[in-house]
Amino acid sequence: MLVSVIVPFYKGNKYIFDLCSSIEKNVNYLKEKQSDCLIECIIVNDSPDVNVILPDVDFNFKIQVVYHEKNAGIQQARVTGLEYAKGDYIVFLDQDDELLNYAIFEEINNIDNADVLICNALIENEKHETHKLYSTNGMQKNALTLNAYIFGHNRIVSPGHCMIKKTSIPIEWKQNIMEVNGSDDLFLWILMFSKGSIFKADSKPVYIHKNTGENLSAASNAMTQSSLSMVKYLSQIDYVNDYIVKSLERDRAFFIKLEASNGVKKILLMISHIDLIFKHLKYKVQSKIN
């Protein structure tokens, strides 16, 4: 079995040593457990004016660097990585994130017949303090529910804490590259839910998501704008239900208007969209349940 770790690179040489070291620790852990699983790492350079500088270390896994001729965005970098990936399973890892040493072993031993395994993650702030992404059973349950993504936020902070069966990644995600960066992973999850893919949860953390201020997932307004731009792509895909498309468009448009409103206008806007507010509250309450 081979796992391909795909890393979009954008002027991120300061992260490469830690990134490669975390993969090396996974390789060593797999050997300790006498697993036949192997790992390859594909780094896609999306900043062609900056060369990737690999550490002068003999790692026990294959590293391949692929270069874009021009900046094309994170989704295209992930899709380019898929073109070179030889693995049975895929992990999309951000350049500034880090796999825990047992991550790949945990994932390959628990994915079973699922198309996507969603593990827990540790969220690290700028003071290097961490907390679990899913601190309750309800939060992880939301991550397995499509409507929780529509009426709320992306329940998966980054695809780095997921393992994906390569053959289950929809061709429509690879063919429709979003113009607005940020929600390409949400686009992937919605397509996979719509195709009836099997999602499975694992409560054990497998990676550290570092809030460096450089990742888009920390900027809620930018993510909302990106989610709204996704609608035009979803509307062109036959197997995506119209309800999903219209609900996502109405939800994200409402919150963009709400962010720009104040006073009486804001109150009237909330009243006219009270159904959306209740749907958001439903999943927020559910996330509190242990």
mmCIF file of C-alpha atoms in Angstrom:
data_model
loop_
_atom_site.group_PDB
_atom_site.id
_atom_site.type_symbol
_atom_site.label_atom_id
_atom_site.label_comp_id
_atom_site.label_asym_id
_atom_site.label_seq_id
_atom_site.Cartn_x
_atom_site.Cartn_y
_atom_site.Cartn_z
ATOM 1 C CA MET A 1 0.000 0.000 0.000
ATOM 2 C CA LEU A 2 1.218 3.493 -0.854
ATOM 3 C CA VAL A 3 0.045 6.808 0.641
ATOM 4 C CA SER A 4 0.728 10.006 -1.303
ATOM 5 C CA VAL A 5 1.163 13.158 0.785
ATOM 6 C CA ILE A 6 0.524 16.134 -1.513
ATOM 7 C CA VAL A 7 1.842 19.515 -0.354
ATOM 8 C CA PRO A 8 1.070 22.779 -2.182
ATOM 9 C CA PHE A 9 4.121 25.037 -1.762
ATOM 10 C CA TYR A 10 4.035 28.837 -1.816
ATOM 11 C CA LYS A 11 7.259 30.560 -0.723
ATOM 12 C CA GLY A 12 7.396 28.133 2.182
ATOM 13 C CA ASN A 13 11.004 26.987 2.478
ATOM 14 C CA LYS A 14 11.005 27.806 6.198
ATOM 15 C CA TYR A 15 8.469 25.003 6.722
ATOM 16 C CA ILE A 16 10.021 22.268 4.575
ATOM 17 C CA PHE A 17 12.377 20.713 7.137
ATOM 18 C CA ASP A 18 9.648 20.297 9.782
ATOM 19 C CA LEU A 19 7.229 19.022 7.139
ATOM 20 C CA CYS A 20 9.654 16.377 5.839
ATOM 21 C CA SER A 21 10.701 15.427 9.361
ATOM 22 C CA SER A 22 7.087 14.747 10.336
ATOM 23 C CA ILE A 23 6.679 12.456 7.323
ATOM 24 C CA GLU A 24 9.963 10.700 8.178
ATOM 25 C CA LYS A 25 8.660 10.035 11.693
ATOM 26 C CA ASN A 26 5.597 8.406 10.121
ATOM 27 C CA VAL A 27 7.798 6.219 7.930
ATOM 28 C CA ASN A 28 9.745 5.094 11.008
ATOM 29 C CA TYR A 29 6.562 4.439 12.979
ATOM 30 C CA LEU A 30 5.186 2.279 10.169
ATOM 31 C CA LYS A 31 8.424 0.265 10.186
ATOM 32 C CA GLU A 32 8.205 -0.186 13.958
ATOM 33 C CA LYS A 33 4.686 -1.544 13.553
ATOM 34 C CA GLN A 34 5.879 -3.813 10.720
ATOM 35 C CA SER A 35 3.397 -2.243 8.320
ATOM 36 C CA ASP A 36 3.800 -2.746 4.575
ATOM 37 C CA CYS A 37 2.538 0.803 3.947
ATOM 38 C CA LEU A 38 4.910 3.193 2.165
ATOM 39 C CA ILE A 39 4.764 6.981 1.844
ATOM 40 C CA GLU A 40 5.672 9.330 -0.975
ATOM 41 C CA CYS A 41 5.630 13.135 -0.777
ATOM 42 C CA ILE A 42 4.779 15.334 -3.743
ATOM 43 C CA ILE A 43 5.533 19.029 -3.291
ATOM 44 C CA VAL A 44 3.866 21.255 -5.881
ATOM 45 C CA ASN A 45 5.633 24.599 -6.174
ATOM 46 C CA ASP A 46 2.987 27.239 -6.871
ATOM 47 C CA SER A 47 5.480 30.110 -6.482
ATOM 48 C CA PRO A 48 7.667 29.693 -9.591
ATOM 49 C CA ASP A 49 9.881 32.655 -8.646
ATOM 50 C CA VAL A 50 11.063 30.731 -5.543
ATOM 51 C CA ASN A 51 12.777 27.344 -5.784
ATOM 52 C CA VAL A 52 11.954 24.611 -3.274
ATOM 53 C CA ILE A 53 15.002 23.986 -1.098
ATOM 54 C CA LEU A 54 14.908 20.449 0.243
ATOM 55 C CA PRO A 55 16.798 19.612 3.463
ATOM 56 C CA ASP A 56 20.219 18.031 3.003
ATOM 57 C CA VAL A 57 19.010 14.845 4.671
ATOM 58 C CA ASP A 58 18.596 11.286 3.384
ATOM 59 C CA PHE A 59 14.945 10.679 4.152
ATOM 60 C CA ASN A 60 13.492 7.176 3.896
ATOM 61 C CA PHE A 61 10.711 8.170 1.547
ATOM 62 C CA LYS A 62 10.502 9.530 -1.974
ATOM 63 C CA ILE A 63 10.161 13.291 -2.403
ATOM 64 C CA GLN A 64 9.136 14.667 -5.781
ATOM 65 C CA VAL A 65 9.019 18.397 -6.509
ATOM 66 C CA VAL A 66 6.726 19.567 -9.303
ATOM 67 C CA TYR A 67 6.817 23.144 -10.592
ATOM 68 C CA HIS A 68 3.970 25.308 -11.878
ATOM 69 C CA GLU A 69 5.003 27.733 -14.629
ATOM 70 C CA LYS A 70 2.791 30.372 -13.021
ATOM 71 C CA ASN A 71 0.887 30.775 -9.768
ATOM 72 C CA ALA A 72 -2.359 28.809 -10.121
ATOM 73 C CA GLY A 73 -3.743 28.586 -6.567
ATOM 74 C CA ILE A 74 -4.012 25.856 -3.964
ATOM 75 C CA GLN A 75 -6.696 23.752 -5.673
ATOM 76 C CA GLN A 76 -4.723 23.514 -8.911
ATOM 77 C CA ALA A 77 -1.608 22.651 -6.888
ATOM 78 C CA ARG A 78 -3.506 19.787 -5.228
ATOM 79 C CA VAL A 79 -4.870 18.603 -8.575
ATOM 80 C CA THR A 80 -1.389 18.756 -10.121
ATOM 81 C CA GLY A 81 -0.122 16.662 -7.201
ATOM 82 C CA LEU A 82 -2.835 14.086 -7.910
ATOM 83 C CA GLU A 83 -1.577 13.756 -11.481
ATOM 84 C CA TYR A 84 1.806 12.631 -10.159
ATOM 85 C CA ALA A 85 0.556 10.647 -7.152
ATOM 86 C CA LYS A 86 0.943 6.879 -7.325
ATOM 87 C CA GLY A 87 -0.670 6.180 -3.947
ATOM 88 C CA ASP A 88 -3.839 4.289 -3.146
ATOM 89 C CA TYR A 89 -4.705 6.960 -0.580
ATOM 90 C CA ILE A 90 -4.157 10.713 -0.514
ATOM 91 C CA VAL A 91 -3.365 13.167 2.267
ATOM 92 C CA PHE A 92 -3.477 16.852 1.268
ATOM 93 C CA LEU A 93 -1.143 18.586 3.712
ATOM 94 C CA ASP A 94 -0.533 22.338 3.955
ATOM 95 C CA GLN A 95 3.116 23.387 3.961
ATOM 96 C CA ASP A 96 2.907 24.876 7.471
ATOM 97 C CA ASP A 97 1.137 21.920 9.088
ATOM 98 C CA GLU A 98 2.594 18.825 10.692
ATOM 99 C CA LEU A 99 1.622 15.153 10.839
ATOM 100 C CA LEU A 100 1.856 13.429 14.211
ATOM 101 C CA ASN A 101 4.271 10.497 14.085
ATOM 102 C CA TYR A 102 1.537 7.810 14.114
ATOM 103 C CA ALA A 103 -0.847 9.584 11.705
ATOM 104 C CA ILE A 104 -0.544 7.427 8.589
ATOM 105 C CA PHE A 105 -0.569 4.193 10.619
ATOM 106 C CA GLU A 106 -3.727 5.330 12.429
ATOM 107 C CA GLU A 107 -5.443 6.257 9.191
ATOM 108 C CA ILE A 108 -4.635 3.186 7.105
ATOM 109 C CA ASN A 109 -5.736 0.936 9.965
ATOM 110 C CA ASN A 110 -9.079 2.668 10.415
ATOM 111 C CA ILE A 111 -10.247 3.805 6.977
ATOM 112 C CA ASP A 112 -11.623 0.316 6.165
ATOM 113 C CA ASN A 113 -14.140 0.656 3.300
ATOM 114 C CA ALA A 114 -14.645 4.412 3.716
ATOM 115 C CA ASP A 115 -13.832 6.913 0.977
ATOM 116 C CA VAL A 116 -12.823 9.573 3.503
ATOM 117 C CA LEU A 117 -11.553 9.128 7.048
ATOM 118 C CA ILE A 118 -11.905 12.312 9.123
ATOM 119 C CA CYS A 119 -9.581 12.219 12.115
ATOM 120 C CA ASN A 120 -9.281 14.694 14.929
ATOM 121 C CA ALA A 121 -6.666 17.447 14.825
ATOM 122 C CA LEU A 122 -4.751 19.662 17.199
ATOM 123 C CA ILE A 123 -5.111 23.399 16.606
ATOM 124 C CA GLU A 124 -1.994 25.363 17.542
ATOM 125 C CA ASN A 125 -2.036 29.109 18.116
ATOM 126 C CA GLU A 126 0.850 31.551 17.803
ATOM 127 C CA LYS A 127 1.817 30.822 21.436
ATOM 128 C CA HIS A 128 2.158 27.108 20.531
ATOM 129 C CA GLU A 129 -0.817 26.220 22.731
ATOM 130 C CA THR A 130 -3.000 23.430 21.350
ATOM 131 C CA HIS A 131 -6.556 22.221 21.670
ATOM 132 C CA LYS A 132 -8.546 19.498 19.923
ATOM 133 C CA LEU A 133 -10.555 20.493 16.872
ATOM 134 C CA TYR A 134 -13.383 18.141 17.854
ATOM 135 C CA SER A 135 -13.745 18.369 21.615
ATOM 136 C CA THR A 136 -17.175 16.679 21.688
ATOM 137 C CA ASN A 137 -18.874 13.779 19.926
ATOM 138 C CA GLY A 138 -21.380 16.250 18.501
ATOM 139 C CA MET A 139 -18.673 18.206 16.715
ATOM 140 C CA GLN A 140 -17.393 15.073 15.028
ATOM 141 C CA LYS A 141 -20.953 13.997 14.187
ATOM 142 C CA ASN A 142 -21.445 17.333 12.411
ATOM 143 C CA ALA A 143 -18.388 16.536 10.274
ATOM 144 C CA LEU A 144 -20.281 13.496 8.940
ATOM 145 C CA THR A 145 -23.415 15.486 8.043
ATOM 146 C CA LEU A 146 -23.673 17.373 4.734
ATOM 147 C CA ASN A 147 -26.210 19.931 5.995
ATOM 148 C CA ALA A 148 -23.792 20.954 8.738
ATOM 149 C CA TYR A 149 -21.426 22.138 5.988
ATOM 150 C CA ILE A 150 -24.199 23.972 4.139
ATOM 151 C CA PHE A 151 -25.673 25.704 7.198
ATOM 152 C CA GLY A 152 -22.438 26.552 8.948
ATOM 153 C CA HIS A 153 -18.765 26.366 8.197
ATOM 154 C CA ASN A 154 -16.444 23.745 6.751
ATOM 155 C CA ARG A 155 -16.355 21.139 9.541
ATOM 156 C CA ILE A 156 -12.948 19.943 8.334
ATOM 157 C CA VAL A 157 -10.412 22.630 9.216
ATOM 158 C CA SER A 158 -8.016 21.323 6.564
ATOM 159 C CA PRO A 159 -7.799 18.125 4.509
ATOM 160 C CA GLY A 160 -4.549 17.416 6.376
ATOM 161 C CA HIS A 161 -6.489 15.495 9.044
ATOM 162 C CA CYS A 162 -8.226 13.359 6.429
ATOM 163 C CA MET A 163 -7.218 10.343 4.382
ATOM 164 C CA ILE A 164 -8.964 10.058 1.010
ATOM 165 C CA LYS A 165 -9.251 7.073 -1.280
ATOM 166 C CA LYS A 166 -7.678 8.309 -4.494
ATOM 167 C CA THR A 167 -10.161 6.655 -6.845
ATOM 168 C CA SER A 168 -13.048 8.286 -4.944
ATOM 169 C CA ILE A 169 -11.963 11.865 -5.708
ATOM 170 C CA PRO A 170 -14.540 13.175 -8.231
ATOM 171 C CA ILE A 171 -13.263 14.137 -11.663
ATOM 172 C CA GLU A 172 -15.486 17.235 -11.489
ATOM 173 C CA TRP A 173 -13.339 18.572 -8.626
ATOM 174 C CA LYS A 174 -10.219 18.137 -10.746
ATOM 175 C CA GLN A 175 -11.778 19.761 -13.806
ATOM 176 C CA ASN A 176 -13.395 22.790 -12.139
ATOM 177 C CA ILE A 177 -10.676 24.947 -10.585
ATOM 178 C CA MET A 178 -12.167 27.649 -8.372
ATOM 179 C CA GLU A 179 -11.133 31.218 -9.125
ATOM 180 C CA VAL A 180 -11.430 32.329 -5.490
ATOM 181 C CA ASN A 181 -9.028 30.483 -3.178
ATOM 182 C CA GLY A 182 -10.110 29.049 0.148
ATOM 183 C CA SER A 183 -13.027 26.644 -0.241
ATOM 184 C CA ASP A 184 -11.691 24.092 -2.705
ATOM 185 C CA ASP A 185 -11.707 21.444 0.037
ATOM 186 C CA LEU A 186 -15.330 22.270 0.927
ATOM 187 C CA PHE A 187 -16.086 21.905 -2.783
ATOM 188 C CA LEU A 188 -14.496 18.447 -2.659
ATOM 189 C CA TRP A 189 -16.489 17.350 0.410
ATOM 190 C CA ILE A 190 -19.814 18.538 -1.035
ATOM 191 C CA LEU A 191 -19.153 16.654 -4.270
ATOM 192 C CA MET A 192 -18.210 13.490 -2.382
ATOM 193 C CA PHE A 193 -21.266 13.700 -0.115
ATOM 194 C CA SER A 194 -23.421 14.245 -3.217
ATOM 195 C CA LYS A 195 -21.959 11.144 -4.886
ATOM 196 C CA GLY A 196 -22.780 9.043 -1.835
ATOM 197 C CA SER A 197 -19.184 8.600 -0.695
ATOM 198 C CA ILE A 198 -18.689 6.968 2.697
ATOM 199 C CA PHE A 199 -17.340 9.305 5.387
ATOM 200 C CA LYS A 200 -15.978 7.846 8.613
ATOM 201 C CA ALA A 201 -14.748 9.558 11.801
ATOM 202 C CA ASP A 202 -11.781 8.788 14.054
ATOM 203 C CA SER A 203 -11.544 10.688 17.357
ATOM 204 C CA LYS A 204 -7.732 10.422 17.573
ATOM 205 C CA PRO A 205 -5.754 13.540 16.492
ATOM 206 C CA VAL A 206 -3.385 12.870 13.595
ATOM 207 C CA TYR A 207 -1.935 16.270 12.823
ATOM 208 C CA ILE A 208 -1.261 19.791 14.039
ATOM 209 C CA HIS A 209 -2.926 22.702 12.244
ATOM 210 C CA LYS A 210 -0.814 25.778 12.854
ATOM 211 C CA ASN A 211 -2.468 29.183 12.791
ATOM 212 C CA THR A 212 0.466 31.127 11.366
ATOM 213 C CA GLY A 213 -1.684 33.896 9.939
ATOM 214 C CA GLU A 214 -0.819 32.683 6.448
ATOM 215 C CA ASN A 215 -3.595 30.132 5.949
ATOM 216 C CA LEU A 216 -6.933 31.167 4.496
ATOM 217 C CA SER A 217 -8.940 28.842 6.716
ATOM 218 C CA ALA A 218 -8.446 31.307 9.593
ATOM 219 C CA ALA A 219 -10.098 34.184 7.653
ATOM 220 C CA SER A 220 -13.858 33.607 7.920
ATOM 221 C CA ASN A 221 -14.997 36.394 5.570
ATOM 222 C CA ALA A 222 -12.610 35.291 2.813
ATOM 223 C CA MET A 223 -13.830 31.724 3.244
ATOM 224 C CA THR A 224 -17.467 32.836 3.017
ATOM 225 C CA GLN A 225 -16.718 34.698 -0.226
ATOM 226 C CA SER A 226 -14.948 31.640 -1.595
ATOM 227 C CA SER A 227 -17.851 29.369 -0.588
ATOM 228 C CA LEU A 228 -20.289 31.645 -2.409
ATOM 229 C CA SER A 229 -18.164 31.534 -5.559
ATOM 230 C CA MET A 230 -18.426 27.736 -5.462
ATOM 231 C CA VAL A 231 -22.119 27.881 -6.336
ATOM 232 C CA LYS A 232 -21.549 28.418 -10.056
ATOM 233 C CA TYR A 233 -19.476 25.238 -10.242
ATOM 234 C CA LEU A 234 -21.889 23.125 -8.205
ATOM 235 C CA SER A 235 -24.849 24.273 -10.318
ATOM 236 C CA GLN A 236 -23.237 22.775 -13.445
ATOM 237 C CA ILE A 237 -22.761 19.279 -11.961
ATOM 238 C CA ASP A 238 -25.691 16.942 -12.582
ATOM 239 C CA TYR A 239 -25.504 14.837 -9.419
ATOM 240 C CA VAL A 240 -25.478 17.832 -7.055
ATOM 241 C CA ASN A 241 -28.994 18.436 -5.769
ATOM 242 C CA ASP A 242 -30.551 21.859 -6.530
ATOM 243 C CA TYR A 243 -31.452 22.161 -2.851
ATOM 244 C CA ILE A 244 -27.761 22.059 -1.928
ATOM 245 C CA VAL A 245 -26.849 24.698 -4.502
ATOM 246 C CA LYS A 246 -29.666 27.098 -3.609
ATOM 247 C CA SER A 247 -29.264 26.612 0.156
ATOM 248 C CA LEU A 248 -25.498 27.238 0.031
ATOM 249 C CA GLU A 249 -25.950 30.334 -2.127
ATOM 250 C CA ARG A 250 -28.651 31.806 0.127
ATOM 251 C CA ASP A 251 -26.725 31.000 3.315
ATOM 252 C CA ARG A 252 -23.393 32.512 2.253
ATOM 253 C CA ALA A 253 -24.986 35.564 0.613
ATOM 254 C CA PHE A 254 -26.906 36.230 3.831
ATOM 255 C CA PHE A 255 -23.814 36.181 6.012
ATOM 256 C CA ILE A 256 -21.881 38.432 3.654
ATOM 257 C CA LYS A 257 -24.734 40.974 3.789
ATOM 258 C CA LEU A 258 -25.001 40.550 7.570
ATOM 259 C CA GLU A 259 -21.302 41.321 7.985
ATOM 260 C CA ALA A 260 -21.734 44.556 6.018
ATOM 261 C CA SER A 261 -24.912 45.665 7.852
ATOM 262 C CA ASN A 262 -25.609 47.369 11.163
ATOM 263 C CA GLY A 263 -28.453 48.784 13.220
ATOM 264 C CA VAL A 264 -32.039 48.374 12.008
ATOM 265 C CA LYS A 265 -30.934 47.033 8.639
ATOM 266 C CA LYS A 266 -29.091 44.186 10.363
ATOM 267 C CA ILE A 267 -32.099 43.316 12.538
ATOM 268 C CA LEU A 268 -34.468 43.270 9.537
ATOM 269 C CA LEU A 269 -32.035 41.092 7.629
ATOM 270 C CA MET A 270 -31.901 38.610 10.491
ATOM 271 C CA ILE A 271 -35.693 38.501 10.769
ATOM 272 C CA SER A 272 -36.071 37.816 7.048
ATOM 273 C CA HIS A 273 -33.565 34.949 7.307
ATOM 274 C CA ILE A 274 -34.668 33.552 10.664
ATOM 275 C CA ASP A 275 -34.868 30.024 9.201
ATOM 276 C CA LEU A 276 -31.148 30.105 8.378
ATOM 277 C CA ILE A 277 -30.290 31.326 11.864
ATOM 278 C CA PHE A 278 -32.220 28.434 13.421
ATOM 279 C CA LYS A 279 -30.454 25.927 11.155
ATOM 280 C CA HIS A 280 -27.078 27.304 12.235
ATOM 281 C CA LEU A 281 -28.180 27.116 15.864
ATOM 282 C CA LYS A 282 -29.213 23.495 15.401
ATOM 283 C CA TYR A 283 -25.691 22.424 14.460
ATOM 284 C CA LYS A 284 -24.112 24.715 17.026
ATOM 285 C CA VAL A 285 -26.211 23.085 19.784
ATOM 286 C CA GLN A 286 -25.432 19.631 18.397
ATOM 287 C CA SER A 287 -21.712 20.413 18.577
ATOM 288 C CA LYS A 288 -22.009 20.823 22.346
ATOM 289 C CA ILE A 289 -23.269 17.262 22.868
ATOM 290 C CA ASN A 290 -20.788 14.726 24.239
#
